[in-house]
mmCIF file with all atom_site columns, C-alpha atoms in Angstrom:
data_model
loop_
_atom_site.group_PDB
_atom_site.id
_atom_site.type_symbol
_atom_site.label_atom_id
_atom_site.label_alt_id
_atom_site.label_comp_id
_atom_site.label_asym_id
_atom_site.label_entity_id
_atom_site.label_seq_id
_atom_site.pdbx_PDB_ins_code
_atom_site.Cartn_x
_atom_site.Cartn_y
_atom_site.Cartn_z
_atom_site.occupancy
_atom_site.B_iso_or_equiv
_atom_site.pdbx_formal_charge
_atom_site.auth_seq_id
_atom_site.auth_comp_id
_atom_site.auth_asym_id
_atom_site.auth_atom_id
_atom_site.pdbx_PDB_model_num
ATOM 1   C CA . MET V 1 1   ? 108.226 85.330  144.759 1.00 0.00 ? 1   MET V CA 1
ATOM 2   C CA . ASP V 1 2   ? 108.614 88.196  142.892 1.00 0.00 ? 2   ASP V CA 1
ATOM 3   C CA . LYS V 1 3   ? 108.771 91.138  145.466 1.00 0.00 ? 3   LYS V CA 1
ATOM 4   C CA . TYR V 1 4   ? 107.933 93.818  142.496 1.00 0.00 ? 4   TYR V CA 1
ATOM 5   C CA . ALA V 1 5   ? 105.126 91.764  140.963 1.00 0.00 ? 5   ALA V CA 1
ATOM 6   C CA . GLU V 1 6   ? 102.551 94.264  142.194 1.00 0.00 ? 6   GLU V CA 1
ATOM 7   C CA . LEU V 1 7   ? 104.490 97.195  141.024 1.00 0.00 ? 7   LEU V CA 1
ATOM 8   C CA . ARG V 1 8   ? 105.214 95.839  137.749 1.00 0.00 ? 8   ARG V CA 1
ATOM 9   C CA . GLU V 1 9   ? 101.701 95.015  137.146 1.00 0.00 ? 9   GLU V CA 1
ATOM 10  C CA . ALA V 1 10  ? 100.538 98.513  138.190 1.00 0.00 ? 10  ALA V CA 1
ATOM 11  C CA . VAL V 1 11  ? 103.132 100.007 135.766 1.00 0.00 ? 11  VAL V CA 1
ATOM 12  C CA . GLU V 1 12  ? 102.042 97.619  132.833 1.00 0.00 ? 12  GLU V CA 1
ATOM 13  C CA . ALA V 1 13  ? 98.517  98.825  133.341 1.00 0.00 ? 13  ALA V CA 1
ATOM 14  C CA . VAL V 1 14  ? 99.276  102.591 132.875 1.00 0.00 ? 14  VAL V CA 1
ATOM 15  C CA . GLU V 1 15  ? 98.275  104.486 130.105 1.00 0.00 ? 15  GLU V CA 1
ATOM 16  C CA . LEU V 1 16  ? 100.882 107.005 128.969 1.00 0.00 ? 16  LEU V CA 1
ATOM 17  C CA . VAL V 1 17  ? 100.625 110.664 127.764 1.00 0.00 ? 17  VAL V CA 1
ATOM 18  C CA . ASP V 1 18  ? 103.128 111.594 125.218 1.00 0.00 ? 18  ASP V CA 1
ATOM 19  C CA . ALA V 1 19  ? 103.787 115.062 126.307 1.00 0.00 ? 19  ALA V CA 1
ATOM 20  C CA . HIS V 1 20  ? 106.111 116.147 123.382 1.00 0.00 ? 20  HIS V CA 1
ATOM 21  C CA . ALA V 1 21  ? 105.578 114.500 120.261 1.00 0.00 ? 21  ALA V CA 1
ATOM 22  C CA . HIS V 1 22  ? 106.455 115.220 116.465 1.00 0.00 ? 22  HIS V CA 1
ATOM 23  C CA . ASN V 1 23  ? 104.234 114.707 113.722 1.00 0.00 ? 23  ASN V CA 1
ATOM 24  C CA . LEU V 1 24  ? 104.754 110.969 111.940 1.00 0.00 ? 24  LEU V CA 1
ATOM 25  C CA . ILE V 1 25  ? 106.156 111.287 108.481 1.00 0.00 ? 25  ILE V CA 1
ATOM 26  C CA . HIS V 1 26  ? 105.214 109.211 105.435 1.00 0.00 ? 26  HIS V CA 1
ATOM 27  C CA . SER V 1 27  ? 107.691 106.424 105.151 1.00 0.00 ? 27  SER V CA 1
ATOM 28  C CA . ASP V 1 28  ? 109.370 107.802 102.119 1.00 0.00 ? 28  ASP V CA 1
ATOM 29  C CA . GLY V 1 29  ? 109.862 111.314 103.800 1.00 0.00 ? 29  GLY V CA 1
ATOM 30  C CA . THR V 1 30  ? 113.116 112.621 105.232 1.00 0.00 ? 30  THR V CA 1
ATOM 31  C CA . CYS V 1 31  ? 113.639 112.741 109.043 1.00 0.00 ? 31  CYS V CA 1
ATOM 32  C CA . PHE V 1 32  ? 115.789 111.474 111.732 1.00 0.00 ? 32  PHE V CA 1
ATOM 33  C CA . THR V 1 33  ? 114.686 108.535 113.994 1.00 0.00 ? 33  THR V CA 1
ATOM 34  C CA . PHE V 1 34  ? 115.489 106.838 116.922 1.00 0.00 ? 34  PHE V CA 1
ATOM 35  C CA . GLN V 1 35  ? 116.390 103.182 116.931 1.00 0.00 ? 35  GLN V CA 1
ATOM 36  C CA . ARG V 1 36  ? 115.084 100.558 119.500 1.00 0.00 ? 36  ARG V CA 1
ATOM 37  C CA . GLY V 1 37  ? 116.427 97.111  119.848 1.00 0.00 ? 37  GLY V CA 1
ATOM 38  C CA . LEU V 1 38  ? 115.762 95.001  116.804 1.00 0.00 ? 38  LEU V CA 1
ATOM 39  C CA . ARG V 1 39  ? 114.856 92.200  119.101 1.00 0.00 ? 39  ARG V CA 1
ATOM 40  C CA . ASP V 1 40  ? 111.944 94.211  120.723 1.00 0.00 ? 40  ASP V CA 1
ATOM 41  C CA . ILE V 1 41  ? 110.736 95.762  117.406 1.00 0.00 ? 41  ILE V CA 1
ATOM 42  C CA . ALA V 1 42  ? 110.521 92.501  115.574 1.00 0.00 ? 42  ALA V CA 1
ATOM 43  C CA . GLU V 1 43  ? 109.001 91.110  118.451 1.00 0.00 ? 43  GLU V CA 1
ATOM 44  C CA . LEU V 1 44  ? 106.072 93.498  118.426 1.00 0.00 ? 44  LEU V CA 1
ATOM 45  C CA . TYR V 1 45  ? 105.839 93.110  114.782 1.00 0.00 ? 45  TYR V CA 1
ATOM 46  C CA . GLY V 1 46  ? 106.088 89.140  114.590 1.00 0.00 ? 46  GLY V CA 1
ATOM 47  C CA . SER V 1 47  ? 108.975 89.568  111.759 1.00 0.00 ? 47  SER V CA 1
ATOM 48  C CA . GLU V 1 48  ? 112.405 88.312  111.621 1.00 0.00 ? 48  GLU V CA 1
ATOM 49  C CA . VAL V 1 49  ? 114.889 89.431  113.994 1.00 0.00 ? 49  VAL V CA 1
ATOM 50  C CA . SER V 1 50  ? 116.800 91.477  111.553 1.00 0.00 ? 50  SER V CA 1
ATOM 51  C CA . LEU V 1 51  ? 116.869 94.926  110.147 1.00 0.00 ? 51  LEU V CA 1
ATOM 52  C CA . ARG V 1 52  ? 116.006 93.489  106.869 1.00 0.00 ? 52  ARG V CA 1
ATOM 53  C CA . GLY V 1 53  ? 113.022 91.353  108.319 1.00 0.00 ? 53  GLY V CA 1
ATOM 54  C CA . ILE V 1 54  ? 111.685 95.027  110.095 1.00 0.00 ? 54  ILE V CA 1
ATOM 55  C CA . GLN V 1 55  ? 111.915 97.003  106.976 1.00 0.00 ? 55  GLN V CA 1
ATOM 56  C CA . GLU V 1 56  ? 110.217 94.211  104.988 1.00 0.00 ? 56  GLU V CA 1
ATOM 57  C CA . TYR V 1 57  ? 107.515 94.226  107.510 1.00 0.00 ? 57  TYR V CA 1
ATOM 58  C CA . ARG V 1 58  ? 106.932 97.991  107.706 1.00 0.00 ? 58  ARG V CA 1
ATOM 59  C CA . LYS V 1 59  ? 107.078 98.373  103.775 1.00 0.00 ? 59  LYS V CA 1
ATOM 60  C CA . CYS V 1 60  ? 104.274 95.447  103.617 1.00 0.00 ? 60  CYS V CA 1
ATOM 61  C CA . SER V 1 61  ? 102.189 96.852  106.420 1.00 0.00 ? 61  SER V CA 1
ATOM 62  C CA . GLY V 1 62  ? 102.286 100.463 105.932 1.00 0.00 ? 62  GLY V CA 1
ATOM 63  C CA . LEU V 1 63  ? 102.762 103.555 108.262 1.00 0.00 ? 63  LEU V CA 1
ATOM 64  C CA . GLN V 1 64  ? 98.806  103.410 109.328 1.00 0.00 ? 64  GLN V CA 1
ATOM 65  C CA . SER V 1 65  ? 99.122  99.975  110.375 1.00 0.00 ? 65  SER V CA 1
ATOM 66  C CA . ILE V 1 66  ? 102.383 99.813  112.149 1.00 0.00 ? 66  ILE V CA 1
ATOM 67  C CA . SER V 1 67  ? 101.754 103.220 113.850 1.00 0.00 ? 67  SER V CA 1
ATOM 68  C CA . SER V 1 68  ? 98.434  101.918 115.124 1.00 0.00 ? 68  SER V CA 1
ATOM 69  C CA . LEU V 1 69  ? 100.396 98.588  116.585 1.00 0.00 ? 69  LEU V CA 1
ATOM 70  C CA . CYS V 1 70  ? 103.000 100.338 118.278 1.00 0.00 ? 70  CYS V CA 1
ATOM 71  C CA . PHE V 1 71  ? 100.642 102.922 119.792 1.00 0.00 ? 71  PHE V CA 1
ATOM 72  C CA . LYS V 1 72  ? 98.502  100.427 121.062 1.00 0.00 ? 72  LYS V CA 1
ATOM 73  C CA . ALA V 1 73  ? 101.537 98.191  122.464 1.00 0.00 ? 73  ALA V CA 1
ATOM 74  C CA . ALA V 1 74  ? 102.637 101.562 124.319 1.00 0.00 ? 74  ALA V CA 1
ATOM 75  C CA . LYS V 1 75  ? 99.015  102.061 125.803 1.00 0.00 ? 75  LYS V CA 1
ATOM 76  C CA . ILE V 1 76  ? 99.439  105.940 124.820 1.00 0.00 ? 76  ILE V CA 1
ATOM 77  C CA . ALA V 1 77  ? 96.113  107.614 125.955 1.00 0.00 ? 77  ALA V CA 1
ATOM 78  C CA . ALA V 1 78  ? 97.291  111.121 124.684 1.00 0.00 ? 78  ALA V CA 1
ATOM 79  C CA . ILE V 1 79  ? 99.684  112.750 122.426 1.00 0.00 ? 79  ILE V CA 1
ATOM 80  C CA . LEU V 1 80  ? 100.739 116.288 122.525 1.00 0.00 ? 80  LEU V CA 1
ATOM 81  C CA . ILE V 1 81  ? 102.277 117.286 119.125 1.00 0.00 ? 81  ILE V CA 1
ATOM 82  C CA . ASP V 1 82  ? 104.927 119.783 118.333 1.00 0.00 ? 82  ASP V CA 1
ATOM 83  C CA . ASP V 1 83  ? 104.437 120.631 114.781 1.00 0.00 ? 83  ASP V CA 1
ATOM 84  C CA . GLY V 1 84  ? 106.363 123.570 114.712 1.00 0.00 ? 84  GLY V CA 1
ATOM 85  C CA . ILE V 1 85  ? 109.295 121.769 113.221 1.00 0.00 ? 85  ILE V CA 1
ATOM 86  C CA . GLU V 1 86  ? 108.044 121.118 109.608 1.00 0.00 ? 86  GLU V CA 1
ATOM 87  C CA . PHE V 1 87  ? 109.513 117.867 108.012 1.00 0.00 ? 87  PHE V CA 1
ATOM 88  C CA . ASP V 1 88  ? 108.969 116.848 104.390 1.00 0.00 ? 88  ASP V CA 1
ATOM 89  C CA . LYS V 1 89  ? 105.756 114.842 104.201 1.00 0.00 ? 89  LYS V CA 1
ATOM 90  C CA . MET V 1 90  ? 104.607 115.068 107.707 1.00 0.00 ? 90  MET V CA 1
ATOM 91  C CA . HIS V 1 91  ? 101.034 114.065 108.716 1.00 0.00 ? 91  HIS V CA 1
ATOM 92  C CA . GLU V 1 92  ? 98.816  116.841 109.948 1.00 0.00 ? 92  GLU V CA 1
ATOM 93  C CA . ILE V 1 93  ? 97.676  116.574 113.477 1.00 0.00 ? 93  ILE V CA 1
ATOM 94  C CA . GLU V 1 94  ? 94.081  115.075 112.582 1.00 0.00 ? 94  GLU V CA 1
ATOM 95  C CA . TRP V 1 95  ? 95.935  111.901 110.993 1.00 0.00 ? 95  TRP V CA 1
ATOM 96  C CA . HIS V 1 96  ? 97.285  111.218 114.462 1.00 0.00 ? 96  HIS V CA 1
ATOM 97  C CA . ARG V 1 97  ? 93.581  111.014 116.088 1.00 0.00 ? 97  ARG V CA 1
ATOM 98  C CA . SER V 1 98  ? 93.251  107.364 114.948 1.00 0.00 ? 98  SER V CA 1
ATOM 99  C CA . PHE V 1 99  ? 96.030  106.259 117.398 1.00 0.00 ? 99  PHE V CA 1
ATOM 100 C CA . ALA V 1 100 ? 95.010  108.021 120.657 1.00 0.00 ? 100 ALA V CA 1
ATOM 101 C CA . PRO V 1 101 ? 92.007  109.065 122.365 1.00 0.00 ? 101 PRO V CA 1
ATOM 102 C CA . VAL V 1 102 ? 93.329  112.640 122.872 1.00 0.00 ? 102 VAL V CA 1
ATOM 103 C CA . VAL V 1 103 ? 95.517  114.549 120.659 1.00 0.00 ? 103 VAL V CA 1
ATOM 104 C CA . GLY V 1 104 ? 96.513  118.336 120.949 1.00 0.00 ? 104 GLY V CA 1
ATOM 105 C CA . ARG V 1 105 ? 99.192  120.614 119.618 1.00 0.00 ? 105 ARG V CA 1
ATOM 106 C CA . ILE V 1 106 ? 101.944 122.331 121.600 1.00 0.00 ? 106 ILE V CA 1
ATOM 107 C CA . LEU V 1 107 ? 102.189 125.924 120.882 1.00 0.00 ? 107 LEU V CA 1
ATOM 108 C CA . ARG V 1 108 ? 106.013 126.970 120.022 1.00 0.00 ? 108 ARG V CA 1
ATOM 109 C CA . ILE V 1 109 ? 105.962 130.268 120.853 1.00 0.00 ? 109 ILE V CA 1
ATOM 110 C CA . GLU V 1 110 ? 109.371 131.175 119.015 1.00 0.00 ? 110 GLU V CA 1
ATOM 111 C CA . ARG V 1 111 ? 107.682 129.615 115.766 1.00 0.00 ? 111 ARG V CA 1
ATOM 112 C CA . LEU V 1 112 ? 104.674 131.770 116.112 1.00 0.00 ? 112 LEU V CA 1
ATOM 113 C CA . ALA V 1 113 ? 106.674 134.808 117.019 1.00 0.00 ? 113 ALA V CA 1
ATOM 114 C CA . GLU V 1 114 ? 108.796 134.368 113.769 1.00 0.00 ? 114 GLU V CA 1
ATOM 115 C CA . LYS V 1 115 ? 105.976 134.081 111.565 1.00 0.00 ? 115 LYS V CA 1
ATOM 116 C CA . ILE V 1 116 ? 104.503 137.199 112.913 1.00 0.00 ? 116 ILE V CA 1
ATOM 117 C CA . LEU V 1 117 ? 107.828 139.100 112.530 1.00 0.00 ? 117 LEU V CA 1
ATOM 118 C CA . ASP V 1 118 ? 107.814 137.814 108.842 1.00 0.00 ? 118 ASP V CA 1
ATOM 119 C CA . GLU V 1 119 ? 104.664 139.362 108.330 1.00 0.00 ? 119 GLU V CA 1
ATOM 120 C CA . VAL V 1 120 ? 105.551 142.710 109.631 1.00 0.00 ? 120 VAL V CA 1
ATOM 121 C CA . ARG V 1 121 ? 108.353 142.929 107.501 1.00 0.00 ? 121 ARG V CA 1
#
């Protein structure tokens, strides 16, 4: 008998809040990424367990489709986006609203102060 079954079931049912996300970026934009295990991603996509298989799935499916799949699998209920860092070809906050019921902006006070100071000069 699994003594943690009840705890595991409760954790898997909880929706998450990503309290410091960054805008998603078009697949041909430049950015840094974090890599998860190929096996986990391939299982989620239903693709071949290889970097090539995952890349092919992403290329064929498109960012909207894979983003929807990943957000749904992660059970993310809210996203708070820090869009103070500007990336090449990043999606606006509105674009993210199809992935979570609540999407908001984190105010980066240092970025706002920088803009105000630039206007004064």
